[in-house]
Coordinates of C-alpha atoms in Angstrom, one line a residue:
M1 CA 48.1 94.3 -3.9
T2 CA 50.1 96.1 -6.6
M3 CA 51.8 99.3 -5.8
T4 CA 51.1 100.8 -9.2
D5 CA 48.5 103.6 -9.4
R6 CA 47.8 104.2 -13.1
S7 CA 46.2 107.5 -12.2
A8 CA 49.7 108.9 -11.6
P9 CA 51.9 108.5 -14.7
L10 CA 55.6 107.6 -14.2
P11 CA 57.9 110.6 -14.4
R12 CA 60.6 110.1 -16.9
P13 CA 64.2 109.5 -15.6
R14 CA 66.8 112.1 -16.3
S15 CA 70.5 111.5 -16.6
D16 CA 71.6 115.1 -16.0
L17 CA 71.1 116.9 -12.7
T18 CA 71.2 120.2 -14.5
E19 CA 68.2 119.4 -16.7
P20 CA 65.2 121.4 -15.5
P21 CA 62.3 119.5 -14.1
D22 CA 59.1 118.8 -16.0
T23 CA 56.7 121.6 -15.7
A24 CA 53.3 120.7 -14.2
G25 CA 50.7 120.0 -16.8
V26 CA 53.3 119.8 -19.7
R27 CA 53.0 116.7 -22.0
G28 CA 49.7 115.8 -20.4
R29 CA 51.1 115.1 -17.0
P30 CA 48.8 116.0 -14.1
D31 CA 49.9 118.6 -11.7
G32 CA 52.0 117.1 -8.8
L33 CA 49.8 118.7 -6.1
D34 CA 46.7 117.3 -7.7
I35 CA 48.2 113.9 -7.5
L36 CA 48.8 114.3 -3.8
R37 CA 45.5 116.1 -3.1
D38 CA 43.2 114.6 -0.5
R39 CA 45.5 111.6 0.2
M40 CA 46.9 110.4 3.5
L41 CA 50.4 109.1 2.7
L42 CA 52.4 106.7 4.7
Q43 CA 55.7 108.0 6.1
V44 CA 58.0 105.1 6.5
S45 CA 61.7 104.2 6.6
T46 CA 63.2 102.3 3.7
G47 CA 64.0 99.4 6.0
R48 CA 60.3 98.9 7.0
L49 CA 58.8 99.6 3.6
G50 CA 58.6 95.8 2.8
Y51 CA 56.5 95.3 6.0
V52 CA 53.7 97.6 4.8
K53 CA 53.7 98.1 1.1
A54 CA 51.2 95.3 0.4
Q55 CA 48.6 97.0 2.5
L56 CA 49.0 100.4 0.9
D57 CA 45.8 101.7 -0.7
T58 CA 47.3 103.2 -3.9
E59 CA 44.0 104.9 -4.8
R60 CA 43.9 107.0 -1.6
S61 CA 47.4 106.9 -0.2
G62 CA 51.1 107.0 -1.2
L63 CA 54.6 107.1 0.3
V64 CA 56.9 109.5 2.1
L65 CA 60.3 107.7 2.3
C66 CA 62.8 108.5 5.1
G67 CA 66.3 107.4 5.7
D68 CA 69.8 108.0 4.3
D69 CA 69.0 105.8 1.3
A70 CA 65.6 107.3 0.6
A71 CA 66.6 108.8 -2.7
Q72 CA 68.1 105.5 -3.9
K73 CA 65.1 103.5 -2.8
A74 CA 62.7 106.0 -4.5
R75 CA 64.7 105.7 -7.7
T76 CA 64.4 101.9 -7.5
L77 CA 60.7 102.1 -6.8
R78 CA 60.0 104.4 -9.7
F79 CA 62.3 103.2 -12.5
K80 CA 62.8 99.6 -11.7
E81 CA 59.8 98.4 -9.8
G82 CA 57.3 100.5 -11.7
Y83 CA 55.6 102.2 -8.7
A84 CA 53.6 105.1 -10.1
G85 CA 51.8 106.3 -7.1
P86 CA 52.5 109.5 -5.0
L87 CA 56.0 109.5 -3.8
L88 CA 57.9 112.0 -1.6
I89 CA 61.3 112.0 0.1
D90 CA 61.7 113.7 3.4
P91 CA 65.3 115.0 3.7
A92 CA 64.7 115.2 7.5
V93 CA 67.5 117.8 8.0
Y94 CA 65.5 119.0 11.0
Q95 CA 66.6 115.9 12.9
V96 CA 70.2 117.0 13.1
S97 CA 70.2 120.7 12.5
A98 CA 68.1 123.7 13.5
A99 CA 67.2 126.4 11.0
T100 CA 68.8 129.8 11.6
E101 CA 68.3 133.2 10.1
E102 CA 71.6 132.8 8.2
N103 CA 71.0 129.2 7.1
P104 CA 67.4 128.0 7.2
F105 CA 68.2 125.0 5.0
P106 CA 71.3 123.5 6.6
C107 CA 71.5 120.4 4.4
N108 CA 74.9 118.8 3.8
V109 CA 74.8 118.0 0.1
Q110 CA 77.9 117.6 -2.1
A111 CA 78.2 120.4 -4.7
T112 CA 78.4 119.5 -8.4
L113 CA 80.1 121.2 -11.3
F114 CA 76.8 123.0 -12.1
L115 CA 75.1 123.4 -8.8
D116 CA 76.6 124.6 -5.5
D117 CA 73.5 125.8 -3.6
P118 CA 72.5 123.0 -1.1
L119 CA 68.8 123.8 -1.4
E120 CA 68.7 123.7 -5.2
L121 CA 70.8 120.6 -5.2
S122 CA 68.6 118.8 -2.7
L123 CA 65.5 119.6 -4.8
T124 CA 67.2 118.5 -8.0
E125 CA 68.3 115.2 -6.5
Q126 CA 64.8 114.5 -5.3
R127 CA 63.4 115.2 -8.7
E128 CA 66.0 112.9 -10.3
A129 CA 64.8 110.2 -7.9
G130 CA 61.3 110.4 -9.4
V131 CA 59.4 112.2 -6.6
T132 CA 55.9 113.6 -7.2
L133 CA 57.1 116.9 -5.8
P134 CA 60.4 117.8 -4.1
M135 CA 60.5 119.0 -0.4
T136 CA 62.8 121.6 1.0
P137 CA 65.5 120.4 3.4
T138 CA 64.4 122.8 6.2
G139 CA 66.1 122.8 9.6
Y140 CA 64.2 122.6 12.8
I141 CA 62.4 125.8 13.6
R142 CA 62.6 126.3 17.3
A143 CA 60.0 127.9 19.6
E144 CA 59.7 131.7 18.9
D145 CA 62.5 131.7 16.3
S146 CA 60.6 134.0 14.0
D147 CA 63.9 135.1 12.4
A148 CA 64.6 131.5 11.1
L149 CA 61.0 131.1 10.0
R150 CA 61.1 134.4 8.1
A151 CA 64.4 133.5 6.4
A152 CA 63.1 130.2 5.3
V153 CA 59.9 131.8 3.9
A154 CA 61.9 134.4 2.1
R155 CA 64.1 131.8 0.4
V156 CA 61.2 129.8 -0.7
R157 CA 59.5 132.9 -2.1
E158 CA 62.7 133.6 -4.1
L159 CA 62.4 130.2 -5.7
D160 CA 58.9 131.1 -6.9
D161 CA 58.3 127.5 -7.8
P162 CA 54.9 126.0 -7.0
T163 CA 56.2 122.5 -7.6
V164 CA 58.3 122.7 -4.4
I165 CA 56.8 121.6 -1.0
F166 CA 58.0 123.9 1.7
A167 CA 58.7 121.7 4.7
V168 CA 57.9 123.4 8.0
P169 CA 59.3 121.4 10.9
V170 CA 58.2 123.6 13.8
D171 CA 58.2 123.1 17.6
V172 CA 54.7 122.5 18.7
S173 CA 54.9 125.5 21.0
W174 CA 54.1 127.6 17.9
L175 CA 50.5 126.2 18.5
R176 CA 50.4 126.9 22.3
D177 CA 48.5 130.2 22.1
E178 CA 46.6 132.5 19.8
E179 CA 49.5 134.9 19.3
S180 CA 52.1 132.4 18.2
A181 CA 49.7 130.4 16.1
R182 CA 48.6 133.6 14.3
Q183 CA 52.2 134.5 13.7
L184 CA 52.9 131.1 12.2
L185 CA 49.9 131.4 9.9
A186 CA 50.9 134.9 8.8
Y187 CA 54.4 133.8 7.7
L188 CA 53.2 130.7 5.9
R189 CA 50.5 132.5 4.0
L190 CA 53.3 134.3 2.2
V191 CA 54.2 131.1 0.5
K192 CA 51.9 130.3 -2.4
G193 CA 52.8 126.6 -2.9
P194 CA 52.2 123.6 -0.6
K195 CA 53.4 123.8 3.0
A196 CA 54.1 120.5 4.8
I197 CA 53.9 121.2 8.6
M198 CA 55.6 118.8 10.9
L199 CA 55.4 119.1 14.7
G200 CA 58.3 118.8 17.1
G201 CA 58.2 117.8 20.7
Q202 CA 58.8 114.8 23.0
M203 CA 56.3 111.9 23.1
D204 CA 53.0 113.3 21.7
P205 CA 53.6 117.0 20.8
L206 CA 49.8 117.8 20.5
A207 CA 49.3 116.6 24.1
R208 CA 51.6 119.3 25.5
Y209 CA 49.3 122.3 25.1
A210 CA 45.6 122.4 25.8
K211 CA 44.9 124.5 22.7
A212 CA 47.3 122.8 20.3
V213 CA 44.7 120.6 18.5
G214 CA 42.4 123.6 18.1
H215 CA 45.1 125.8 16.7
L216 CA 46.2 123.1 14.3
K217 CA 42.7 122.8 13.0
Q218 CA 42.5 126.5 12.5
L219 CA 45.9 126.5 10.7
V220 CA 44.8 123.8 8.3
E221 CA 41.5 125.5 7.7
Q222 CA 42.9 129.0 7.1
L223 CA 46.1 128.2 5.3
P224 CA 45.8 127.4 1.5
H225 CA 47.6 124.2 0.5
A226 CA 48.4 123.2 4.1
A227 CA 49.7 119.6 4.6
L228 CA 50.5 117.8 7.8
L229 CA 53.3 115.2 7.7
R230 CA 55.1 113.0 10.2
T231 CA 52.2 112.7 12.5
D232 CA 49.6 110.2 14.0
L233 CA 45.9 110.6 14.6
A234 CA 46.2 114.2 13.5
A235 CA 46.7 113.0 9.9
F236 CA 43.0 112.1 9.9
G237 CA 41.9 115.2 11.8
A238 CA 43.8 117.5 9.5
L239 CA 42.5 115.7 6.3
A240 CA 39.0 116.0 7.7
S241 CA 39.6 119.7 8.3
G242 CA 40.7 120.3 4.7
A243 CA 44.4 119.7 4.6
V244 CA 45.6 119.2 1.0
F245 CA 47.3 116.0 2.0
T246 CA 48.7 114.3 5.2
A247 CA 51.2 111.6 6.1
F248 CA 50.8 109.1 9.0
G249 CA 54.0 107.7 10.5
A250 CA 54.4 103.9 10.1
S251 CA 56.3 103.8 13.3
S252 CA 56.5 106.0 16.4
T253 CA 59.7 107.5 15.1
Y254 CA 57.9 109.1 12.2
R255 CA 54.9 110.4 14.2
H256 CA 56.6 113.4 15.6
I257 CA 60.0 115.2 15.6
V258 CA 62.5 115.2 18.4
A259 CA 64.4 118.5 18.3
P260 CA 68.1 118.2 17.3
G261 CA 70.3 117.6 20.3
E262 CA 67.6 116.0 22.4
K263 CA 67.3 112.3 23.2
P264 CA 63.8 110.8 22.6
Q265 CA 61.9 110.4 25.9
T266 CA 60.3 107.0 26.6
N267 CA 58.4 105.5 29.5
K268 CA 61.2 104.1 31.5
R269 CA 58.9 101.8 33.4
I270 CA 58.1 99.8 30.2
I271 CA 60.4 97.4 28.6
V272 CA 59.5 97.1 24.9
R273 CA 59.6 93.4 24.0
S274 CA 56.8 93.4 21.5
P275 CA 55.5 95.5 18.6
H276 CA 53.1 98.4 19.0
V277 CA 49.7 97.3 17.8
L278 CA 46.9 99.6 16.7
F279 CA 43.7 98.7 18.7
P280 CA 41.0 99.7 16.2
E281 CA 38.2 100.2 18.7
L282 CA 40.4 102.3 21.0
M283 CA 42.1 104.2 18.2
A284 CA 45.5 103.9 19.9
F285 CA 48.7 101.9 19.8
F286 CA 49.5 99.4 22.6
L287 CA 52.2 96.8 23.0
G288 CA 51.0 93.5 21.8
E289 CA 52.3 92.0 25.0
K290 CA 50.2 94.4 27.0
I291 CA 47.0 93.5 25.1
A292 CA 47.6 89.8 25.6
K293 CA 48.3 90.3 29.3
H294 CA 45.1 92.2 30.0
Y295 CA 43.0 89.6 28.1
G296 CA 44.6 86.8 30.0
N297 CA 46.4 85.4 27.0
A298 CA 46.7 86.0 23.2
D299 CA 43.8 83.6 22.3
D300 CA 41.3 85.5 24.5
S301 CA 42.1 88.9 22.9
P302 CA 39.8 90.3 20.1
I303 CA 40.2 88.6 16.7
C304 CA 41.2 91.1 14.0
F305 CA 39.5 91.1 10.6
C306 CA 41.6 93.8 8.9
A307 CA 42.9 93.0 5.4
A308 CA 46.3 91.9 6.9
C309 CA 45.0 89.7 9.7
D310 CA 41.9 88.4 7.9
G311 CA 40.4 86.8 11.0
E312 CA 43.4 84.6 11.6
R313 CA 45.1 86.7 14.2
S314 CA 44.1 88.3 17.5
L315 CA 45.3 91.7 18.7
G316 CA 47.2 90.0 21.5
S317 CA 49.1 87.6 19.2
F318 CA 51.9 90.1 18.6
T319 CA 53.7 89.2 21.8
S320 CA 57.4 89.3 20.6
N321 CA 59.8 91.3 18.5
R322 CA 61.1 88.0 17.1
G323 CA 60.5 86.3 13.8
E324 CA 57.8 87.6 11.6
L325 CA 55.7 89.3 14.3
P326 CA 57.1 92.8 13.8
A327 CA 56.3 92.7 10.1
A328 CA 52.8 91.2 10.8
A329 CA 52.1 93.9 13.3
A330 CA 53.2 96.7 10.9
A331 CA 51.0 95.3 8.2
H332 CA 48.0 95.1 10.6
N333 CA 48.5 98.7 11.6
V334 CA 48.6 100.0 8.0
A335 CA 45.6 97.8 7.0
V336 CA 43.5 99.4 9.8
L337 CA 44.6 102.9 8.8
M338 CA 43.7 102.3 5.2
E339 CA 40.2 101.1 6.3
W340 CA 39.7 104.3 8.2
L341 CA 41.0 106.3 5.2
R342 CA 38.5 104.7 2.9
T343 CA 35.7 105.4 5.4
L344 CA 36.8 109.0 5.8
K345 CA 36.9 109.6 2.0
A346 CA 33.5 108.1 1.5
A347 CA 32.1 111.2 3.3
N348 CA 31.8 114.5 1.5
P349 CA 34.6 117.0 2.1
G350 CA 33.9 119.6 4.6
A351 CA 31.4 119.4 7.4
A352 CA 30.5 115.7 6.8
R353 CA 34.2 114.6 7.2
Q354 CA 34.7 116.8 10.2
Q355 CA 31.6 115.3 11.8
W356 CA 32.8 111.7 10.9
W357 CA 36.1 112.3 12.6
Y358 CA 34.6 113.9 15.7
D359 CA 32.1 111.1 16.1
R360 CA 34.7 108.4 15.6
C361 CA 36.9 109.9 18.3
R362 CA 34.0 110.3 20.7
T363 CA 33.0 106.6 20.1
A364 CA 36.6 105.4 20.7
L365 CA 36.8 107.4 23.9
D366 CA 33.6 105.7 25.2
Q367 CA 35.0 102.3 24.3
Y368 CA 37.8 102.6 27.0
A369 CA 35.4 102.1 29.9
L370 CA 33.6 99.3 28.2
I371 CA 36.8 97.4 27.3
N372 CA 38.4 98.0 30.7
T373 CA 35.3 96.6 32.3
S374 CA 35.4 93.5 30.1
V375 CA 38.9 92.7 31.1
R376 CA 38.1 93.6 34.8
N377 CA 40.7 96.3 35.1
P378 CA 39.6 99.9 35.2
R379 CA 43.1 101.1 34.2
A380 CA 44.0 98.4 31.7
F381 CA 44.0 100.8 28.7
D382 CA 44.3 104.6 29.1
P383 CA 43.2 106.9 26.2
P384 CA 45.9 109.1 24.8
E385 CA 45.6 112.8 25.6
Q386 CA 45.4 113.7 21.9
L387 CA 42.4 111.5 21.4
K388 CA 40.6 113.3 24.3
R389 CA 41.3 116.6 22.6
W390 CA 40.0 115.6 19.2
A391 CA 36.9 114.2 20.9
R392 CA 36.4 117.7 22.5
A393 CA 37.0 119.5 19.2
E394 CA 33.4 119.6 18.0
P395 CA 33.2 120.8 14.4
S396 CA 31.7 124.2 13.7
A397 CA 28.2 124.3 12.3
V398 CA 28.0 124.9 8.5
D399 CA 24.7 126.1 7.2
A400 CA 23.1 124.2 4.3
P401 CA 23.5 127.0 1.6
Q402 CA 27.2 127.3 2.4
A403 CA 27.7 123.5 2.2
A404 CA 25.9 123.4 -1.1
D405 CA 28.0 126.2 -2.5
A406 CA 31.2 124.4 -1.4
D407 CA 30.1 121.2 -3.0
R408 CA 29.4 123.0 -6.3
R409 CA 32.8 124.6 -6.2
R410 CA 34.5 121.2 -5.8

């Protein structure tokens, strides 16, 4: 599969960092947000890009590159390899620094002769690398730190540039109750351009608070140009709820944020000796070794017919982190995600997509008892808490006249 999407023309390279960026719509170029609109991108490190790029659906997806060499890799993709699809760089400053009222964008970028503001320089360097739209290098916004959030919002408003994505890496506790979720919404509504929300918290942030999934849905539904990045199942839930675009993490590292200064928590009882494999019927990731174990051996586990496996691999065949198995598992995971994305986008935006997502989560939840019975172990596979919450988030009813009006407006 080629990674060239002819619907998104290549931006022209520039040799001078002080040259202003192309204005949206000038010289026949489509608006950057329109290029990203209604897509689920893949958030991936530059080191793992080669594992998954062949499975990327260039008509419906795109890339968010992470890592110290993300700008260099983006430039290579754009101007040497001819990749013309949606492309973003996540500066990921939030991994190492928190936002403060005095410094909401604590990026460490070397000043130039013409630019000394770290925010402006970061945005310019991303544009120089050929991104579809640049993203602010926002620090991590801790729980209840409304001063830092307000300062970041004020600085983005000063930019007054609709081609800039305001990265909003917030602790998931902002979604814990109505008051904090309302406050977050009120601040973000002050920014006219796209807002890329990313949630922080150990393990699965959306599993921490009972109302977090519901408040995320409300945020996406009520906030114009809301995007959700660095996430997992919520990428589909948010897209179904009307997010302008989303990004699914290609590995667990890129499915949530660990607050700066904290060490990632893991299940200490589990020794990871095999890749994480997406079990399509269960809509969850499990170690390949675990799948093989519960089915007796790899040969007895379900055969996978995704575009990467093509009926030649079973879900339990990814039993080691050696050789080509990690790359094969990553390709399988992305191939399954792209299948789901194509199915989601086949449904009409609005109520039909929300119902599709709700029904799919409910069906997956029902599959756990059936599959656990088939392997004769009632606790073989446990559903993730987030899946349970999406399966309880029944979409609101939309009457026919409203749905028809919405379709006409689109």
